[in-house]
Each structure stands twice: as structure tokens, then as C-alpha cells.
Amino acid sequence: MSDVKKFKTESKRLLDLMINSIYTNKEIFLRELISNASDAIDKYHYLSLKDGNVPSKEYEIRIEVDKPNRKLTISDNGIGMDYDEIVNNLGTIAKSGSAEFLKNLDNADDKTKELEIIGQFGVGFYSAFMVAKKVVVETKSIHSEKAYCFSSEGTETYKIDEIEKDEVGSNITLYLRDNTDDDNYDKYLEDYEIEDLVKKYSDYVKYPIKMKQEEEIPLKDKKGKEIEGKTEKVLVDHTLNSMIPLWKRAKSEITDEMLNEFYKAKFNDYQDPMISLHISTEGMITYNALVFIPSKAPYDLYSDKYEKGLQLYTKGVFIMDKCKELVPDFLRFTKGLVDSSDLSLNISREMLQQNKQLEKIASSIEKKILAEFARLRDNDFEKYLKFFETYGINIKWGIYDGFGMNKDKLKDLLVYNTINEEKPITLKHYIDNMKEKQEFIYYASASSKEQVLAMPQMDLVKKQGYDVLILKDNIDEFVMQILQEYEGKKFKSINQGDLDLLSKEEKEKIEEVKKEKKSIIDKMKEILKDEVNDVVISSRLTDSPVCLVSTDGLSFEMEKVLAQNPIETNAKAGKVLEINPNHELFKAIEKVYDDNDDESLEDYANLLLSQALLMEGFQLKDPVKFSNTMCKLMIKASK
Ligand code: ADP
């Protein structure tokens, strides 16, 4: 019996696409065929579990190479196909809505068309035609006495013949295409290439993928003794895949040791990961994931070249490396893999962004990772601090990024050093330890506690015993701007705006002083009008003579950060010079003012400003003038 049949219309179109494929990733054909083989064994196995008449057996997928004839065969001892199944499964695209979909694609350009189809459908079996000019399927179903052979050269028709085949299962033979200038198909006949492809895409298929490979063994004499220096080549069965999807095992079965070894082997690290996370969920979305945080941040983490993402598997079959849709930017340092049964095997990179399932998985993974960080923070704070030291900057960027759209899920992960505490603390800890009358969460940008404590703006804050967050990273002040508040308490820079530290009486007193000293302050304002926005009597200084504060809005720190950015060079913080009316120095200034010594007053004003600028870490515009004025005053004082 030999039946020649025509492919169904939509199948033919799909075939045409495969045959003329410009898809560069042709090697996936092997993954597709192995995956089909694995599915077929799954089905057989399932049947054997349910039906006493179907014997269980040693399952295997076998790859055979026939170099002289340029043939590659993938065999399985799975469920097989009967006649109707061949017609329905291989002669037709059995997918619902596929014809409709193809029709809609008529307007798209060829490249998109191809990618979308490869993305949307189980092009699975047909992908063989990307590398083969002829495909032959010999198969015997567990439900059928007879065995059949499907063969096609991928044009209009295919042929089905009855054949003899003892074992239930399928052998798919590809007659490889001739090499072209662009494509070398011979490589699929090389042991090492096949081995690589299996390792890359099908390593975790649960059944052994076997191939006979040449091995050199010592030649033996008739008595079975090895003959020295002589070897012979024999074909030995090799299993190419590891078959162990670690992530699919029960949580109780997975040890830290196993996770560590897996991580190191898979992600080429020589150190154990800092954090390992095994996620296994079922229900609305079903997936397993292994997520790792490396002990050291990857050296190129902050370079353009770094690619974030987790490996993506569906049903144990490798789909792609570094699927960036699976992790948000602020978790770009995570490594790992996700295996889901909810995703199509043929999901393409180009289609990922619109994929709702993937979006759900990504959002679930993000939640789990953040929950793990929170767990670590609450249960092993020492380790958490180590984590934050290495990766905290990413969390900070995450808060700032996208106008703060992720701030609420990240803010509790922040920790800061403060002036009152030995170790960094969370914002929650800060709030819980606020003084009774304290209204604000205070912060100061500096590189050390000592530096903050030495700031003149700290005078009153210190007296009140308020704690102050020490912001060390450039991004920190931007983070504060985005957060605005935490649990209803506003953030306040100790050198910005009004600190609101005084009682009513104290405020009234200051107002009085302000009125009294108005004329001298006005005079100084006039002198410094090109340098600062304002000169005011300070309500925050007790011990120091002057300080510089910024108006609300852009802070000094932000000005400095922005100045490093070549695009935004003109952003300037508003500068206010605050003067302590109770300081001896102010009395000296008042004296020259009263004496109408304009020249000295100008020198004093400029010196005060220079000091304040220096304390804030700014560079002086004219250091020589500063030095000359100093000299002049010192000489004057010594006379
Ligand atoms: P998919 O695997 O996504 O369903 P394919 O085009 O790869 O799409 O395969 C179509 C159908 O052909 C499969 O669903 C399966 O029923 C059948 N099939 C393919 N390969 C085999 C095989 N090795 N053994 C048994 N059935 C197979």
C-alpha cells in the first residue's frame, strides 16, 4: 500500500515558510524533534501507568548519524502514531485558529511573518524541513498492529506506506540539505555538534538521549589481556543529557549543596551563590524556577554589555538564554532559570514582550525574589547587609527609575548608616526610634559619620538627639526626592530649607533678631548678590559661624551629581548663606559695619561665603582671591 496525499492548505504554507526559511536559528530543529520524542514517551509512560496491558520499558531517545548518506535519525520508543494520526498530525497543522492566523499575516512583511509563526505555533515537526530536503517518519502506534512510513520532500505532497517495524515508537530520519554558501548542514552530522546542541537545548529532558560515539580502547589479545600501545576504535553508547531537572524536584529533596553545585556549573562561577531560591508554584500560573544571587556582582554588571535575564525553559526544554522579560532592571544581577508548562515551546524572542503568561511569571518571580530579600532582612540581618552592600545600589536605582513606579515595593529594602547607630538601619527602624516631637526623617549627604557630625548645619539636630541618615551614593538624594516620605514622615535634608527644629518662643526670638539685623544682612546680600540667592540669619546654627544651605528643590549633592552628567550641566541648586547671629564672628562683622568700613565688610562677606562653600565641598571660583583676602586680614589682625 502506498498513499500519496496532499498537505492541507495551511500546512503547505507553513511548510513553504520552513523550506525557504531565513530563520537563522535552524539548529532548533533538533530540540523540536527531541521534544516530540520526549512527549511521545511521556504519553506511552502515562498509558503504561493506567493500562495493565501496556508494559513499562526502558525509555530512550536515540540519535544516529549516517555520514556517507548525510542522514540523521532521531528515534524514540514512545507512543507512536497510527495511520490517522500521521494524516492528522503531520499532514495538517492541528492547531486551532492557525488557518485564520496565517490569513491575517498576509499583510505583514516576510521576516515578521516568519518570526511570528515560529513564535506562535508548534512549527515543531515542520522545522525539520529547515535543514532537511526529505523527511521520513517510520512509526508504530501502541494502538495499532501495523506500522507506517510517512515521507515527504516538503512540496505539495507526502506519502504513507505500510512497513514492518517491531517496536512501538518512531524514527524520524532527516536527509540533510546540500550545503550552501550561507548554511553548512554537514555540521549536524558531527558528534560534537549534536552533543553541544543536546546539552544546550535538551539537557534536562527526562529520558536519556543516547548516541553511539567512537571511543578508542586498548586492544586485547585472545586471552583478554591488553596489548600495550595498541588500541581499537569501537562504538560506545553515550548518554548526552544530564536528565536531572533540579528545579523540578521537591523542595525537601534539594539541598543547598546541590543548588550551589548546580549554580556554579551552570553559570560558570567559582564561588557559591550568596542567595539561592527555589520557586515552585502551581495554580494560576505553573512554573519552577531557580534564582541565584552571585556572591560578587558580575564584573560587567554596570556596563552596556551586560545582559540581564533568566534562562527560559518550557516543559524542561531549553528555549533561550537571558530572557530579559523575566526580571526587572533592579534585579538585573539575578541569575537563574525558569521552567514553565504554560508557555509555547516555540515562543520567540520577538514575541516575548506581548506574552501575557510570561508577564505573569515575571511578576510572580519578582514578588518571590523581593520576599526572599525581606525574609533575609528580617532573619539574618548580617547577611542582608552584605547583600545590600553589593547590590543595594540597584534597589536604589529601582526606586528612582520610572518616576518611582516601583518605590513602594522597594523602599523597605533600603538600609542606611546613621549618626546614632553602629550599623545600617531600615527606614522602619528609623521611624520606630524617632524622638517624641520629631517630625522629619533627617538625612545628610557625606561619605562618613564624622563628616556629617562636623557639619555646621548639624548643630541643632545634634542637640535634639535626632538621628540622621548618612547618604553616601550619588543616587541617594534622588531616591529621597522620589520617596518624599515614609509612613507619613517627610524626608528632610539637614542642609536644605527650614529644619523646623525650634520651639515657638525660639522662633519668635529669631524673628526679632532678624528685624534688628536687617540692615547689615541686606548689605551683605548686596555684596554677595551674584554668588548666592539669599543671606539670612540662621535658625539652625549654634556653634558654627556660617553655613550654606540649598533652597527646597535641587540640593547641592544633586547639583554635583548632575554636573557630572554631560547633558544637564546647568542645573544649579539655590544657595542660601546662613549666618549665626550669636557667634563672635558676627560681632566682628557688625563692628566693621558700624564703622562704615565697606572694604573690610566686603572682605568678610566674601570670606564667609568661601568658607561655607568649602565646607559643602564646592570648589572656589577664585582661590587666589580667597588667599589674598585671608592674608590681608591676617596681617591687619597682627597690627
Ligand atoms: P507539537 O509537538 O507542538 O504538537 P509538532 O508539529 O511537533 O507539534 O507535532 C505534531 C504532532 O505530531 C504531535 O502533537 C504528536 O501528536 C505527533 N508527533 C510528532 N512527533 C512524534 C513522535 N516522535 N512520536 C509520536 N507522535 C509524534
PDB file of C-alpha atoms in Angstrom, residues 359-523:
ATOM      1  CA  GLU A 359       4.373  38.684  32.169  1.00  0.00           C
ATOM      2  CA  LYS A 360       2.552  36.849  34.946  1.00  0.00           C
ATOM      3  CA  ILE A 361       5.515  34.593  35.558  1.00  0.00           C
ATOM      4  CA  ALA A 362       7.865  37.571  35.663  1.00  0.00           C
ATOM      5  CA  SER A 363       5.711  39.414  38.135  1.00  0.00           C
ATOM      6  CA  SER A 364       5.420  36.317  40.316  1.00  0.00           C
ATOM      7  CA  ILE A 365       9.177  35.783  40.258  1.00  0.00           C
ATOM      8  CA  GLU A 366       9.798  39.405  41.144  1.00  0.00           C
ATOM      9  CA  LYS A 367       7.499  39.069  44.157  1.00  0.00           C
ATOM     10  CA  LYS A 368       9.240  35.910  45.311  1.00  0.00           C
ATOM     11  CA  ILE A 369      12.690  37.416  44.991  1.00  0.00           C
ATOM     12  CA  LEU A 370      11.712  40.568  46.855  1.00  0.00           C
ATOM     13  CA  ALA A 371      10.037  38.452  49.531  1.00  0.00           C
ATOM     14  CA  GLU A 372      13.264  36.488  49.867  1.00  0.00           C
ATOM     15  CA  PHE A 373      15.228  39.717  50.373  1.00  0.00           C
ATOM     16  CA  ALA A 374      12.739  40.811  53.022  1.00  0.00           C
ATOM     17  CA  ARG A 375      12.999  37.421  54.706  1.00  0.00           C
ATOM     18  CA  LEU A 376      16.757  37.733  54.777  1.00  0.00           C
ATOM     19  CA  ARG A 377      16.499  41.259  56.176  1.00  0.00           C
ATOM     20  CA  ASP A 378      14.256  40.044  58.983  1.00  0.00           C
ATOM     21  CA  ASN A 379      16.027  36.791  59.779  1.00  0.00           C
ATOM     22  CA  ASP A 380      19.679  37.271  59.013  1.00  0.00           C
ATOM     23  CA  PHE A 381      20.403  40.964  59.063  1.00  0.00           C
ATOM     24  CA  GLU A 382      24.167  40.496  58.905  1.00  0.00           C
ATOM     25  CA  LYS A 383      23.859  38.624  55.646  1.00  0.00           C
ATOM     26  CA  TYR A 384      21.320  41.113  54.404  1.00  0.00           C
ATOM     27  CA  LEU A 385      23.782  43.931  54.967  1.00  0.00           C
ATOM     28  CA  LYS A 386      26.329  42.072  52.895  1.00  0.00           C
ATOM     29  CA  PHE A 387      23.769  41.664  50.166  1.00  0.00           C
ATOM     30  CA  PHE A 388      22.825  45.321  50.317  1.00  0.00           C
ATOM     31  CA  GLU A 389      26.405  46.444  50.231  1.00  0.00           C
ATOM     32  CA  THR A 390      26.889  44.535  46.985  1.00  0.00           C
ATOM     33  CA  TYR A 391      23.563  45.120  45.281  1.00  0.00           C
ATOM     34  CA  GLY A 392      21.777  47.899  47.189  1.00  0.00           C
ATOM     35  CA  ILE A 393      22.601  50.429  44.521  1.00  0.00           C
ATOM     36  CA  ASN A 394      20.328  48.502  42.138  1.00  0.00           C
ATOM     37  CA  ILE A 395      17.482  48.733  44.619  1.00  0.00           C
ATOM     38  CA  LYS A 396      18.082  52.478  44.867  1.00  0.00           C
ATOM     39  CA  TRP A 397      18.041  52.836  41.114  1.00  0.00           C
ATOM     40  CA  GLY A 398      14.864  50.785  41.081  1.00  0.00           C
ATOM     41  CA  ILE A 399      13.190  53.286  43.371  1.00  0.00           C
ATOM     42  CA  TYR A 400      14.323  56.237  41.294  1.00  0.00           C
ATOM     43  CA  ASP A 401      13.650  54.669  37.908  1.00  0.00           C
ATOM     44  CA  GLY A 402      10.373  55.210  36.079  1.00  0.00           C
ATOM     45  CA  PHE A 403       9.375  58.156  38.273  1.00  0.00           C
ATOM     46  CA  GLY A 404       9.171  55.917  41.296  1.00  0.00           C
ATOM     47  CA  MET A 405       6.707  53.400  39.947  1.00  0.00           C
ATOM     48  CA  ASN A 406       8.369  50.626  41.935  1.00  0.00           C
ATOM     49  CA  LYS A 407       9.174  52.627  45.034  1.00  0.00           C
ATOM     50  CA  ASP A 408       6.577  51.063  47.284  1.00  0.00           C
ATOM     51  CA  LYS A 409       7.801  47.542  46.802  1.00  0.00           C
ATOM     52  CA  LEU A 410      11.428  48.544  47.276  1.00  0.00           C
ATOM     53  CA  LYS A 411      11.536  51.195  49.987  1.00  0.00           C
ATOM     54  CA  ASP A 412      11.580  48.716  52.857  1.00  0.00           C
ATOM     55  CA  LEU A 413      14.675  47.108  51.432  1.00  0.00           C
ATOM     56  CA  LEU A 414      16.707  50.275  51.905  1.00  0.00           C
ATOM     57  CA  VAL A 415      19.237  50.471  54.704  1.00  0.00           C
ATOM     58  CA  TYR A 416      21.346  53.467  55.669  1.00  0.00           C
ATOM     59  CA  ASN A 417      24.094  54.215  58.098  1.00  0.00           C
ATOM     60  CA  THR A 418      23.099  56.877  60.564  1.00  0.00           C
ATOM     61  CA  ILE A 419      24.882  59.110  63.042  1.00  0.00           C
ATOM     62  CA  ASN A 420      23.377  57.408  66.100  1.00  0.00           C
ATOM     63  CA  GLU A 421      23.656  53.754  65.114  1.00  0.00           C
ATOM     64  CA  GLU A 422      26.623  51.474  64.664  1.00  0.00           C
ATOM     65  CA  LYS A 423      25.115  49.518  61.796  1.00  0.00           C
ATOM     66  CA  PRO A 424      22.900  50.484  58.900  1.00  0.00           C
ATOM     67  CA  ILE A 425      19.200  50.581  59.677  1.00  0.00           C
ATOM     68  CA  THR A 426      15.973  50.353  57.718  1.00  0.00           C
ATOM     69  CA  LEU A 427      13.595  53.280  57.367  1.00  0.00           C
ATOM     70  CA  LYS A 428      11.163  51.398  59.554  1.00  0.00           C
ATOM     71  CA  HIS A 429      13.780  51.207  62.268  1.00  0.00           C
ATOM     72  CA  TYR A 430      14.386  54.937  61.928  1.00  0.00           C
ATOM     73  CA  ILE A 431      10.687  55.718  62.298  1.00  0.00           C
ATOM     74  CA  ASP A 432      10.292  53.403  65.267  1.00  0.00           C
ATOM     75  CA  ASN A 433      13.119  55.179  67.075  1.00  0.00           C
ATOM     76  CA  MET A 434      12.183  58.763  66.341  1.00  0.00           C
ATOM     77  CA  LYS A 435      12.124  61.204  69.235  1.00  0.00           C
ATOM     78  CA  GLU A 436       8.758  62.189  70.569  1.00  0.00           C
ATOM     79  CA  LYS A 437       8.493  65.588  68.926  1.00  0.00           C
ATOM     80  CA  GLN A 438      10.448  64.703  65.815  1.00  0.00           C
ATOM     81  CA  GLU A 439       8.544  65.452  62.644  1.00  0.00           C
ATOM     82  CA  PHE A 440      11.007  64.607  59.912  1.00  0.00           C
ATOM     83  CA  ILE A 441      13.378  61.924  58.744  1.00  0.00           C
ATOM     84  CA  TYR A 442      16.672  63.798  58.503  1.00  0.00           C
ATOM     85  CA  TYR A 443      19.439  62.972  56.114  1.00  0.00           C
ATOM     86  CA  ALA A 444      22.806  64.348  55.132  1.00  0.00           C
ATOM     87  CA  SER A 445      24.995  63.569  52.139  1.00  0.00           C
ATOM     88  CA  ALA A 446      28.500  62.689  53.230  1.00  0.00           C
ATOM     89  CA  SER A 447      30.995  59.904  52.965  1.00  0.00           C
ATOM     90  CA  SER A 448      31.303  59.264  56.695  1.00  0.00           C
ATOM     91  CA  LYS A 449      29.667  59.757  60.038  1.00  0.00           C
ATOM     92  CA  GLU A 450      32.477  62.110  61.142  1.00  0.00           C
ATOM     93  CA  GLN A 451      31.856  64.297  58.146  1.00  0.00           C
ATOM     94  CA  VAL A 452      28.177  64.612  58.977  1.00  0.00           C
ATOM     95  CA  LEU A 453      28.855  65.336  62.634  1.00  0.00           C
ATOM     96  CA  ALA A 454      31.253  68.108  61.659  1.00  0.00           C
ATOM     97  CA  MET A 455      28.705  69.885  59.504  1.00  0.00           C
ATOM     98  CA  PRO A 456      27.633  73.249  60.907  1.00  0.00           C
ATOM     99  CA  GLN A 457      24.053  72.519  59.873  1.00  0.00           C
ATOM    100  CA  MET A 458      24.084  69.691  62.433  1.00  0.00           C
ATOM    101  CA  ASP A 459      24.380  71.968  65.443  1.00  0.00           C
ATOM    102  CA  LEU A 460      20.750  71.889  66.493  1.00  0.00           C
ATOM    103  CA  VAL A 461      19.977  68.432  65.178  1.00  0.00           C
ATOM    104  CA  LYS A 462      22.682  67.032  67.426  1.00  0.00           C
ATOM    105  CA  LYS A 463      21.354  68.915  70.422  1.00  0.00           C
ATOM    106  CA  GLN A 464      17.923  67.373  69.879  1.00  0.00           C
ATOM    107  CA  GLY A 465      19.468  63.899  69.651  1.00  0.00           C
ATOM    108  CA  TYR A 466      17.773  63.258  66.332  1.00  0.00           C
ATOM    109  CA  ASP A 467      19.240  60.546  64.161  1.00  0.00           C
ATOM    110  CA  VAL A 468      20.388  61.413  60.652  1.00  0.00           C
ATOM    111  CA  LEU A 469      20.650  59.093  57.673  1.00  0.00           C
ATOM    112  CA  ILE A 470      24.044  59.280  56.027  1.00  0.00           C
ATOM    113  CA  LEU A 471      23.692  59.235  52.251  1.00  0.00           C
ATOM    114  CA  LYS A 472      26.816  58.004  50.523  1.00  0.00           C
ATOM    115  CA  ASP A 473      25.729  57.225  46.999  1.00  0.00           C
ATOM    116  CA  ASN A 474      25.125  59.757  44.277  1.00  0.00           C
ATOM    117  CA  ILE A 475      21.687  58.339  43.705  1.00  0.00           C
ATOM    118  CA  ASP A 476      20.587  58.688  47.330  1.00  0.00           C
ATOM    119  CA  GLU A 477      19.284  62.228  47.266  1.00  0.00           C
ATOM    120  CA  PHE A 478      17.358  61.444  44.123  1.00  0.00           C
ATOM    121  CA  VAL A 479      15.849  58.497  45.952  1.00  0.00           C
ATOM    122  CA  MET A 480      14.776  60.822  48.768  1.00  0.00           C
ATOM    123  CA  GLN A 481      13.175  63.145  46.241  1.00  0.00           C
ATOM    124  CA  ILE A 482      11.200  60.281  44.755  1.00  0.00           C
ATOM    125  CA  LEU A 483      10.171  58.833  48.109  1.00  0.00           C
ATOM    126  CA  GLN A 484       9.207  62.205  49.607  1.00  0.00           C
ATOM    127  CA  GLU A 485       8.020  60.466  52.767  1.00  0.00           C
ATOM    128  CA  TYR A 486       7.986  57.221  54.654  1.00  0.00           C
ATOM    129  CA  GLU A 487       4.973  56.244  56.751  1.00  0.00           C
ATOM    130  CA  GLY A 488       3.770  59.812  56.704  1.00  0.00           C
ATOM    131  CA  LYS A 489       7.093  61.304  57.806  1.00  0.00           C
ATOM    132  CA  LYS A 490       8.728  63.578  55.285  1.00  0.00           C
ATOM    133  CA  PHE A 491      12.395  63.349  54.429  1.00  0.00           C
ATOM    134  CA  LYS A 492      14.431  66.433  55.119  1.00  0.00           C
ATOM    135  CA  SER A 493      17.980  67.274  54.232  1.00  0.00           C
ATOM    136  CA  ILE A 494      19.838  68.894  57.095  1.00  0.00           C
ATOM    137  CA  ASN A 495      21.165  71.489  54.703  1.00  0.00           C
ATOM    138  CA  GLN A 496      18.071  72.294  52.819  1.00  0.00           C
ATOM    139  CA  GLY A 497      15.179  74.645  53.592  1.00  0.00           C
ATOM    140  CA  ASP A 498      13.719  75.099  57.059  1.00  0.00           C
ATOM    141  CA  LEU A 499      14.519  72.334  59.503  1.00  0.00           C
ATOM    142  CA  ASP A 500      11.682  73.169  61.838  1.00  0.00           C
ATOM    143  CA  LEU A 501      13.716  72.416  64.922  1.00  0.00           C
ATOM    144  CA  LEU A 502      12.765  75.366  67.096  1.00  0.00           C
ATOM    145  CA  SER A 503      10.043  75.976  69.628  1.00  0.00           C
ATOM    146  CA  LYS A 504       7.572  78.824  69.219  1.00  0.00           C
ATOM    147  CA  GLU A 505       9.466  81.054  71.623  1.00  0.00           C
ATOM    148  CA  GLU A 506      12.760  80.380  69.940  1.00  0.00           C
ATOM    149  CA  LYS A 507      11.227  81.165  66.574  1.00  0.00           C
ATOM    150  CA  GLU A 508       9.872  84.453  67.838  1.00  0.00           C
ATOM    151  CA  LYS A 509      13.253  85.333  69.189  1.00  0.00           C
ATOM    152  CA  ILE A 510      14.884  84.678  65.849  1.00  0.00           C
ATOM    153  CA  GLU A 511      12.280  86.809  64.103  1.00  0.00           C
ATOM    154  CA  GLU A 512      13.207  89.651  66.418  1.00  0.00           C
ATOM    155  CA  VAL A 513      16.896  89.251  65.710  1.00  0.00           C
ATOM    156  CA  LYS A 514      16.137  89.187  62.005  1.00  0.00           C
ATOM    157  CA  LYS A 515      14.360  92.532  62.230  1.00  0.00           C
ATOM    158  CA  GLU A 516      17.107  94.024  64.326  1.00  0.00           C
ATOM    159  CA  LYS A 517      19.906  92.920  61.989  1.00  0.00           C
ATOM    160  CA  LYS A 518      18.053  93.600  58.766  1.00  0.00           C
ATOM    161  CA  SER A 519      20.232  96.422  57.530  1.00  0.00           C
ATOM    162  CA  ILE A 520      23.539  94.574  57.900  1.00  0.00           C
ATOM    163  CA  ILE A 521      22.105  91.415  56.344  1.00  0.00           C
ATOM    164  CA  ASP A 522      20.746  93.499  53.449  1.00  0.00           C
ATOM    165  CA  LYS A 523      24.172  94.968  52.955  1.00  0.00           C
TER     166      LYS A 523
END
